[in-house]
């Protein structure tokens, strides 16, 4: 059986490139997912804070009104 060295080298190079591309794609996907999760968490925290502030303001207003009503009586 004759061994074709240039063909083998070419095949290995192509396989290496394919593996590198696949690894790069996986790494990119993982990085994207991680970035997306971090962004989602930051957005959630920001939204939660805004909602908490609004709820606090609303609760404070209601409490103030109730206190004013009781005081007026």
Coordinates of C-alpha atoms in Angstrom, one line a residue:
X1 CA 0.0 0.0 0.0
X2 CA 1.4 3.3 -1.1
X3 CA 1.2 6.2 1.4
X4 CA 0.4 9.6 0.0
X5 CA 2.1 12.0 2.4
X6 CA 1.0 15.3 0.8
X7 CA -2.7 14.1 0.8
X8 CA -2.4 13.1 4.5
X9 CA -1.0 16.4 5.5
X10 CA -3.8 18.2 3.6
X11 CA -6.4 16.0 5.2
X12 CA -5.0 16.7 8.7
X13 CA -4.9 20.4 7.9
X14 CA -8.5 20.4 6.8
X15 CA -9.5 18.4 9.9
X16 CA -7.7 20.8 12.2
X17 CA -9.4 23.8 10.5
X18 CA -12.8 22.1 10.9
X19 CA -12.1 21.4 14.6
X20 CA -10.9 24.9 15.1
X21 CA -14.0 26.4 13.5
X22 CA -16.2 24.1 15.5
X23 CA -14.4 25.0 18.8
X24 CA -14.6 28.7 17.9
X25 CA -18.3 28.5 17.2
X26 CA -18.9 26.7 20.5
X27 CA -16.8 29.2 22.4
X28 CA -18.7 32.1 20.7
X29 CA -22.1 30.5 21.6
X30 CA -21.0 30.0 25.2
X31 CA -19.8 33.6 25.4
X32 CA -23.0 34.9 23.8
X33 CA -25.1 32.9 26.2
X34 CA -23.1 34.1 29.2
X35 CA -23.3 37.7 28.0
X36 CA -27.1 37.3 27.4
X37 CA -27.5 35.9 30.9
X38 CA -25.6 38.8 32.4
X39 CA -27.5 41.3 30.4
X40 CA -30.8 39.6 31.5
X41 CA -29.8 39.7 35.1
X42 CA -28.8 43.4 34.9
X43 CA -32.1 44.2 33.2
X44 CA -34.0 42.2 35.8
X45 CA -32.3 44.0 38.7
X46 CA -32.9 47.4 37.1
X47 CA -36.5 46.6 36.5
X48 CA -36.9 45.2 40.0
X49 CA -35.4 48.4 41.5
X50 CA -37.7 50.6 39.4
X51 CA -40.7 48.5 40.4
X52 CA -39.7 48.5 44.0
X53 CA -39.4 52.3 44.0
X54 CA -42.7 52.7 42.3
X55 CA -44.4 50.4 44.8
X56 CA -42.7 52.2 47.7
X57 CA -43.9 55.6 46.4
X58 CA -47.4 54.2 45.9
X59 CA -47.4 52.7 49.4
X60 CA -46.0 55.9 50.9
X61 CA -48.8 58.0 49.2
X62 CA -51.5 55.6 50.4
X63 CA -50.1 55.6 54.0
X64 CA -49.8 59.4 53.9
X65 CA -53.5 59.7 52.7
X66 CA -54.7 57.3 55.4
X67 CA -52.7 59.2 58.1
X68 CA -54.1 62.5 56.8
X69 CA -57.6 61.1 56.9
X70 CA -57.2 59.9 60.5
X71 CA -55.6 63.1 61.6
X72 CA -58.4 65.1 60.0
X73 CA -61.0 63.2 61.9

